[in-house]
mmCIF file of C-alpha atoms in Angstrom:
data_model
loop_
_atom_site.group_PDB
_atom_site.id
_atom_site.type_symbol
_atom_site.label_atom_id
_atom_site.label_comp_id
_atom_site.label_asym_id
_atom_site.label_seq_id
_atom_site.Cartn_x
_atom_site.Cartn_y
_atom_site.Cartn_z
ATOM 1 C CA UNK A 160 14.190 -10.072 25.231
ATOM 2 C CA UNK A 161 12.650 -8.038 27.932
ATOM 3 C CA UNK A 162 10.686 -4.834 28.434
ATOM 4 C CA UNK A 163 8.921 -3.157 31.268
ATOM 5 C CA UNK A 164 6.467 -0.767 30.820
ATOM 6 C CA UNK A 165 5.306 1.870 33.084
ATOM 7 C CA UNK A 166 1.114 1.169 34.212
ATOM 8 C CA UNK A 167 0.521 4.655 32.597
ATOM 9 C CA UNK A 168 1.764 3.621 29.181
ATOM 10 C CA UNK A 169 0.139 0.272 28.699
ATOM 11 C CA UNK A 170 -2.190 -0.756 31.522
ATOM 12 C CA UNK A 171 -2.324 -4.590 31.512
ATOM 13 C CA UNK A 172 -5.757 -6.161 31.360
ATOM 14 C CA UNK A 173 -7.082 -6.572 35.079
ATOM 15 C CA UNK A 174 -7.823 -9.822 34.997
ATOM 16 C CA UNK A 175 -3.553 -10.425 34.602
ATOM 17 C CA UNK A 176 -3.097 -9.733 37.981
ATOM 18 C CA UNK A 177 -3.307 -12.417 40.570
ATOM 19 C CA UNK A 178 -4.629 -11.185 44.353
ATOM 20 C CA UNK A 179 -1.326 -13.257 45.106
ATOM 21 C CA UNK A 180 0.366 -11.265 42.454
ATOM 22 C CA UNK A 181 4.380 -10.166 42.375
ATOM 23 C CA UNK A 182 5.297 -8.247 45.785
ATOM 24 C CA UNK A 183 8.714 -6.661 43.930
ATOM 25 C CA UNK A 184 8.952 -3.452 41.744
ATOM 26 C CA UNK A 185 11.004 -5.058 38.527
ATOM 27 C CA UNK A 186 12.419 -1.470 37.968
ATOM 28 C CA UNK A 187 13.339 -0.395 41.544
ATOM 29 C CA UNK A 188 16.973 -0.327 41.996
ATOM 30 C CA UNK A 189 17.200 -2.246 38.006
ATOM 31 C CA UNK A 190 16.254 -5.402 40.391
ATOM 32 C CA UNK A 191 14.740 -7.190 37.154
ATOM 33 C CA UNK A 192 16.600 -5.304 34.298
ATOM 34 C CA UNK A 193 19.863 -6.620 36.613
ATOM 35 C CA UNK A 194 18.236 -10.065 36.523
ATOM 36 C CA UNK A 195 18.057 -10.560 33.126
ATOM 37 C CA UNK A 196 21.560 -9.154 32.840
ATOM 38 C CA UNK A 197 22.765 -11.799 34.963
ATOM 39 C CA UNK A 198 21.127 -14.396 32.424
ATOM 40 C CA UNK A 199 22.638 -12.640 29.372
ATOM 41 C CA UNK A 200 25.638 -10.881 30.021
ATOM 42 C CA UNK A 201 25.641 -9.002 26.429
ATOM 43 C CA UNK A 202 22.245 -7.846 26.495
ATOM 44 C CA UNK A 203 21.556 -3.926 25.064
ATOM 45 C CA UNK A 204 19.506 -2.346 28.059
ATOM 46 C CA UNK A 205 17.558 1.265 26.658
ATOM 47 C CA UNK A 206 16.429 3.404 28.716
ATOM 48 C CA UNK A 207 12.847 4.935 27.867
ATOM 49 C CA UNK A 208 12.552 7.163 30.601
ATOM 50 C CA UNK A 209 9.627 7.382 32.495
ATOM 51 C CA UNK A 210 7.842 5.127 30.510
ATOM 52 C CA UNK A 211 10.227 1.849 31.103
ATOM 53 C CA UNK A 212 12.878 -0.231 29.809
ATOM 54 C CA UNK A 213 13.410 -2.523 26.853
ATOM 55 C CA UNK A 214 16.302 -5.722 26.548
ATOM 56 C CA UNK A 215 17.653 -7.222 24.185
ATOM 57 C CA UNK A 216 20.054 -10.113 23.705
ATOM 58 C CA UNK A 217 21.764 -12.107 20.573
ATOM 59 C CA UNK A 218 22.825 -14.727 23.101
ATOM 60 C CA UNK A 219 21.252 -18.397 23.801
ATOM 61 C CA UNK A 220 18.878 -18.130 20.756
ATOM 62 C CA UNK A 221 16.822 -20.346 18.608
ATOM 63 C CA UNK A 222 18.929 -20.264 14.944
ATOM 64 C CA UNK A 223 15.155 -20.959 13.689
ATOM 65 C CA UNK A 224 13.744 -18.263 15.358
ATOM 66 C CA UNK A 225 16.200 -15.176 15.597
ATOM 67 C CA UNK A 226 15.931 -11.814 17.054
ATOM 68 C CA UNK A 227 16.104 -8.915 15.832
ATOM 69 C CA UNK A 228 16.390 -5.599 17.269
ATOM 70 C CA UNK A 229 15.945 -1.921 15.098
ATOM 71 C CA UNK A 230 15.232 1.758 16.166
ATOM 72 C CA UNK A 231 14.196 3.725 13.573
ATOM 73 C CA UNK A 232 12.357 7.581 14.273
ATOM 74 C CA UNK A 233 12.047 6.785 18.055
ATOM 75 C CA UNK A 234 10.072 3.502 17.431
ATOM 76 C CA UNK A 235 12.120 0.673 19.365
ATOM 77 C CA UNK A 236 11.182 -2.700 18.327
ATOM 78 C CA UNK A 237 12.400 -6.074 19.477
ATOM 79 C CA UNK A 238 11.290 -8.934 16.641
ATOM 80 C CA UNK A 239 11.800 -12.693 17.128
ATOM 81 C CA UNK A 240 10.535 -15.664 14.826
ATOM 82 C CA UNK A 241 10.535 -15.697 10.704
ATOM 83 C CA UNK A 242 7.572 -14.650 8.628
ATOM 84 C CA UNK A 243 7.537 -16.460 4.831
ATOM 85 C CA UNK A 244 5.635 -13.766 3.132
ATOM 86 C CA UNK A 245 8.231 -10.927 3.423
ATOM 87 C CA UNK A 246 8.679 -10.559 0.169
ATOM 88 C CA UNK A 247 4.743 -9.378 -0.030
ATOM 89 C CA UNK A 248 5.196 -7.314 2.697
ATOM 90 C CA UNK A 249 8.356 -5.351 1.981
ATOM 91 C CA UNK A 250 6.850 -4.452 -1.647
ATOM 92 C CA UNK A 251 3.290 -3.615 0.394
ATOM 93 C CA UNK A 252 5.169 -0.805 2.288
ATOM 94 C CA UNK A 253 7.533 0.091 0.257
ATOM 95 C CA UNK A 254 10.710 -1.270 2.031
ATOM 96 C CA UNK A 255 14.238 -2.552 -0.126
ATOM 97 C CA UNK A 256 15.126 -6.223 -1.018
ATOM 98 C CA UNK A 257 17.465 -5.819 2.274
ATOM 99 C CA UNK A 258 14.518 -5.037 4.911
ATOM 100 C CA UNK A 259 14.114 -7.290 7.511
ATOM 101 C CA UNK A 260 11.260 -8.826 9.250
ATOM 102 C CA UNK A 261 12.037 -6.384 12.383
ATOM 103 C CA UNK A 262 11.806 -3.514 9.639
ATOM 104 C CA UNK A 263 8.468 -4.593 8.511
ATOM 105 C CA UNK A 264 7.002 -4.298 11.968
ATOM 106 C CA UNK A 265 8.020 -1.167 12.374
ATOM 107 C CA UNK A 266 7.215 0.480 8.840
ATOM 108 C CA UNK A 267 3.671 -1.453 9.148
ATOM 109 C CA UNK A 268 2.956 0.309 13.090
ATOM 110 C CA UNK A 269 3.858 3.477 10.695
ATOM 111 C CA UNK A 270 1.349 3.038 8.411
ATOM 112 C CA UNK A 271 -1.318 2.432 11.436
ATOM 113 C CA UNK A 272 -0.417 5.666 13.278
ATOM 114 C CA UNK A 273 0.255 7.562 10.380
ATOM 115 C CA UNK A 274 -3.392 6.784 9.214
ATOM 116 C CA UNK A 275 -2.605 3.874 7.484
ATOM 117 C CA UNK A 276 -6.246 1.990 5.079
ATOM 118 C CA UNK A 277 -6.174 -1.193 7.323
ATOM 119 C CA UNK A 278 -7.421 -1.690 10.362
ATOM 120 C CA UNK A 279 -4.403 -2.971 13.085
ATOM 121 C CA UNK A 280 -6.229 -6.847 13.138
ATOM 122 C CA UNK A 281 -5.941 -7.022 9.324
ATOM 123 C CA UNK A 282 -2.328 -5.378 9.551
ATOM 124 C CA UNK A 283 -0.672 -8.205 11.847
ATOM 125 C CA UNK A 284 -3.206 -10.769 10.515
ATOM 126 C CA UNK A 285 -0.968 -10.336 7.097
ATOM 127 C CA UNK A 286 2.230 -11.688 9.115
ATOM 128 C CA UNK A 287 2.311 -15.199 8.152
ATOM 129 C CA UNK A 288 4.885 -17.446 9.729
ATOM 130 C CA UNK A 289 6.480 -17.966 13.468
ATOM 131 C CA UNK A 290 6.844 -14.693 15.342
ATOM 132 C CA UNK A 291 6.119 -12.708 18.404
ATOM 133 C CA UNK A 292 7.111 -8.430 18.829
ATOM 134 C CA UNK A 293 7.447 -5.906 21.129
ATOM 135 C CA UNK A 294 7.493 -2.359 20.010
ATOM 136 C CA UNK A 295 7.380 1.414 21.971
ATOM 137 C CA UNK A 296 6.633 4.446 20.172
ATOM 138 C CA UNK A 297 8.669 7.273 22.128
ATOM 139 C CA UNK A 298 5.979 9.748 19.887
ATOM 140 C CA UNK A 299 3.009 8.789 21.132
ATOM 141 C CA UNK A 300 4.192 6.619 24.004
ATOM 142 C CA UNK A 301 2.145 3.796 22.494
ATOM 143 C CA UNK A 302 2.814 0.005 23.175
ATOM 144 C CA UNK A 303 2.544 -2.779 20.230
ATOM 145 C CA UNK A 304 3.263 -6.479 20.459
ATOM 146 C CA UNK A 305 1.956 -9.780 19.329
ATOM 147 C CA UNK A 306 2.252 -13.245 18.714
ATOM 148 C CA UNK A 307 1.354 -16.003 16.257
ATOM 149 C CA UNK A 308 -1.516 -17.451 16.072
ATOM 150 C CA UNK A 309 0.072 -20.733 17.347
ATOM 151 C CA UNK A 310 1.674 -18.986 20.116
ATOM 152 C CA UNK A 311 4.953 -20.568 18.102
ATOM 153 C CA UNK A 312 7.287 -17.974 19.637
ATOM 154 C CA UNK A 313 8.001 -18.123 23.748
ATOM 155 C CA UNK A 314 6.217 -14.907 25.271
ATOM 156 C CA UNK A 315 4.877 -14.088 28.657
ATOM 157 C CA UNK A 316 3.460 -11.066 30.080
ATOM 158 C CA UNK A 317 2.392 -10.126 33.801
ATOM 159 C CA UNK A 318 2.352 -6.941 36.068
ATOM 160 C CA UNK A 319 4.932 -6.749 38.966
ATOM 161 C CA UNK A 320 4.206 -5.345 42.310
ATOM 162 C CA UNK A 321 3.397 -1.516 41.059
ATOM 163 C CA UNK A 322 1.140 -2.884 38.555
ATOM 164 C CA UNK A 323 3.787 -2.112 35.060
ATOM 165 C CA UNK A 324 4.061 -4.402 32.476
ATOM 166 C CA UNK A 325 6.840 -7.106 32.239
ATOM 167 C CA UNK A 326 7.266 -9.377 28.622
ATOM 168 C CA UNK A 327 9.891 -11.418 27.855
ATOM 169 C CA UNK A 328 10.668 -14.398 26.360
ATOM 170 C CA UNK A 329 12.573 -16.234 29.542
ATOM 171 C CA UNK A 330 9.515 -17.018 31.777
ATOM 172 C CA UNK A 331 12.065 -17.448 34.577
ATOM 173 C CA UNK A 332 12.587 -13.524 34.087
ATOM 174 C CA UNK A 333 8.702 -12.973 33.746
ATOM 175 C CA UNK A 334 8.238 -15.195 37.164
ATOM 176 C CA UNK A 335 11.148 -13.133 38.904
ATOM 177 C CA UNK A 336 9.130 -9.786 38.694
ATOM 178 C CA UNK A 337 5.569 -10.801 38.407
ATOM 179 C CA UNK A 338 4.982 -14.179 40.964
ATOM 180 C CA UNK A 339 1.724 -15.325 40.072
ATOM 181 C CA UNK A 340 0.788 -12.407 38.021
ATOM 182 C CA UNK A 341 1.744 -13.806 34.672
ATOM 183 C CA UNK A 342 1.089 -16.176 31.688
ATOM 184 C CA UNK A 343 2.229 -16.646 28.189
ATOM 185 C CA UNK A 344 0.865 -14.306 25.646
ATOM 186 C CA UNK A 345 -2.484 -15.381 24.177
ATOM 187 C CA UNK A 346 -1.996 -16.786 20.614
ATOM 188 C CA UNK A 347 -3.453 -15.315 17.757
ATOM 189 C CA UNK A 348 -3.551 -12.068 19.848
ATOM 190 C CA UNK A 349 -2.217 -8.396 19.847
ATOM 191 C CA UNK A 350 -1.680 -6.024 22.550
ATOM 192 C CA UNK A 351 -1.802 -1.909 22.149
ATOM 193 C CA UNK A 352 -1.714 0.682 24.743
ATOM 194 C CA UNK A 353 -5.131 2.464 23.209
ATOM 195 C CA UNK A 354 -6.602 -0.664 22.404
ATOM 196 C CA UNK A 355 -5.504 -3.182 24.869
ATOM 197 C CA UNK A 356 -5.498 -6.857 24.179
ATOM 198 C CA UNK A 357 -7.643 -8.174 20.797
ATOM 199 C CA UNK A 358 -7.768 -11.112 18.987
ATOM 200 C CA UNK A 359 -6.468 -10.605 15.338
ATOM 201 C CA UNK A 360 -7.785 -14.129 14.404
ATOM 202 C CA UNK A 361 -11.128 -13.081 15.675
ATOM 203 C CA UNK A 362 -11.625 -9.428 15.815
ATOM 204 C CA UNK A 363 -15.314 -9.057 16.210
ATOM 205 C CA UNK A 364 -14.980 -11.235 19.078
ATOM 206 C CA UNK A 365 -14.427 -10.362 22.784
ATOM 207 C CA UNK A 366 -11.838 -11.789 24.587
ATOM 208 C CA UNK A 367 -12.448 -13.556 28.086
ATOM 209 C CA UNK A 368 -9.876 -14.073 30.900
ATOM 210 C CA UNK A 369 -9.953 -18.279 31.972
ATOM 211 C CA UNK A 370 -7.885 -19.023 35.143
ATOM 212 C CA UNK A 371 -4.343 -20.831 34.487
ATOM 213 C CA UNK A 372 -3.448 -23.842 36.648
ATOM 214 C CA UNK A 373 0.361 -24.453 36.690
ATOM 215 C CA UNK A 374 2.072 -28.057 37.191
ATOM 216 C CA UNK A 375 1.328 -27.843 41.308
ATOM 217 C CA UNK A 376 -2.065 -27.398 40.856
ATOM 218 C CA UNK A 377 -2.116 -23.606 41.781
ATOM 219 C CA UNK A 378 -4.020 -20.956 39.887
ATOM 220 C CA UNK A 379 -1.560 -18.840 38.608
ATOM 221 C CA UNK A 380 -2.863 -15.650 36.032
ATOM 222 C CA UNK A 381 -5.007 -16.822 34.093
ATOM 223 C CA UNK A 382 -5.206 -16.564 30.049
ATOM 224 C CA UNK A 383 -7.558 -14.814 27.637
ATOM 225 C CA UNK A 384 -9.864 -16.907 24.504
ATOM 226 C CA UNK A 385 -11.720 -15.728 22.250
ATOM 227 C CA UNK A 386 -15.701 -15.746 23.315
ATOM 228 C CA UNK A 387 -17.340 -17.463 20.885
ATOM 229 C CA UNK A 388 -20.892 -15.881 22.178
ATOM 230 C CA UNK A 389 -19.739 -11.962 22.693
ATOM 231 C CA UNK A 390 -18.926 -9.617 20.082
ATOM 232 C CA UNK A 391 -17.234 -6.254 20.047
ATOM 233 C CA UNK A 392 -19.325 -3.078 19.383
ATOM 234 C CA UNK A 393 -19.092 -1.628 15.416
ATOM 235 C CA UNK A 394 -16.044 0.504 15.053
ATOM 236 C CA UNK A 395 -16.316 3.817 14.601
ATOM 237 C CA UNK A 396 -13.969 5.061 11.051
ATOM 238 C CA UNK A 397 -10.871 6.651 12.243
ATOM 239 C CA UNK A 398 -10.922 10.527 12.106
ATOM 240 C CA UNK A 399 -8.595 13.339 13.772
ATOM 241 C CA UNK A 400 -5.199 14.381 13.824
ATOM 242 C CA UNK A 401 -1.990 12.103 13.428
ATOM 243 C CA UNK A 402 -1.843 12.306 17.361
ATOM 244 C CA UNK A 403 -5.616 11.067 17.690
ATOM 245 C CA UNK A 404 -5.153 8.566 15.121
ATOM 246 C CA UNK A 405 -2.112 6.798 17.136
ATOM 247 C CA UNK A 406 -4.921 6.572 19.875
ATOM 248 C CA UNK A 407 -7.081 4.384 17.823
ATOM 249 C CA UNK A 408 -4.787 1.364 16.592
#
């Protein structure tokens, strides 16, 4: 799977992007998008515009860990992994025997933006098996993704040359566009345009950047723990209009 993401829909955290960083724009000319063609020949490529691209490919998968791939009311979501409490989940929002795990995600980012009783930590907190997701929300142009809280599903993130947002699950891919500028996805963690990155295993905690070395010794992006020492500010309850309410997940 891949998606890029424009800087003005989901602004990666600073501390991502390596003063050595990626010199290449990943969506000039498709140069990335063409890439991870190349790698899987029958991947679905959609266009989102001004906003970015999202990828998607059946081929060279992990039978344990499938993926998944559903639009449903402009919400495009790419779902990898298996979670064991489905059952629970599907009856929690009101989904049919048939509903998939890529179905949940989306119906669950519903209930958040459409003012939904749980705050988004609790929401993905209630995912229980091997996963990682990327969703877009053409509505509100929001980003949502996330990974287990073993990191159990392959992700990596990093900014290319302009800055946008890369993820995929090929770190060759991620590597190609970014350079240095990347690093797997933090485990236990979730990522929303309005929000940015959060801990869902830890959400009163902050969130600190620690450099990455790679195998040569280099520092290369660096990833994000939880700080055991600094906690988040009280959250304020959610008030507004549907569109405000997007802006708070």
């Amino acid at each position: 799977m891949l998606a890029i993401f424009d800087k003005n829909v989901a602004k990666a955290p600073e501390a991502l992007q390596s003063q050595e960083g990626g010199s290449v724009c990943a969506l000039k000319d498709g140069f990335l998008p063409n890439h991870f063609a190349s790698i899987y020949p029958g991947a679905v490529t959609t266009n989102l515009g001004s906003s970015g691209l999202i990828a998607c490919s059946l081929d060279k998968q992990n039978p344990l860990l499938p993926r998944l791939f559903a639009v449903n009311d402009d919400m495009f979501c790419i779902f990898q992994g298996h979670i064991e409490n489905i059952p629970f989940l599907k009856q929690q929002y009101g989904l049919t025997k048939t509903a998939t795990e890529v179905t949940v995600v989306i119906e669950a980012y519903r209930a958040l933006r459409d003012r939904g009783p749980y705050p988004a930590d609790q929401v993905v907190r209630d995912f229980q098996g091997r996963f990682a997701f990327m969703l877009f929300d053409c509505t509100t142009k929001n980003v949502f993704l996330a990974g287990d809280a073993d990191g159990s599903v392959p992700l990596f993130w990093g900014t290319d040359g302009e800055g946008h947002l890369v993820l995929s699950d090929d770190v060759e891919t991620v590597k190609k566009g970014c350079g240095k500028s990347f690093a797997p996805f933090p485990k236990g963690c979730f990522f929303t345009s309005s929000g940015g990155l959060r801990s869902f295993e830890y959400p009163l905690n902050e969130l600190k950047p620690v450099p990455r070395v790679d195998s040569s010794g280099e520092v290369c992006g660096v990833t994000f723990k939880v700080d055991s020492e600094a906690k988040k500010e009280g959250v304020m309850p959610r008030v507004g209009s549907v569109q405000n309410w997007s802006q708070q997940i």
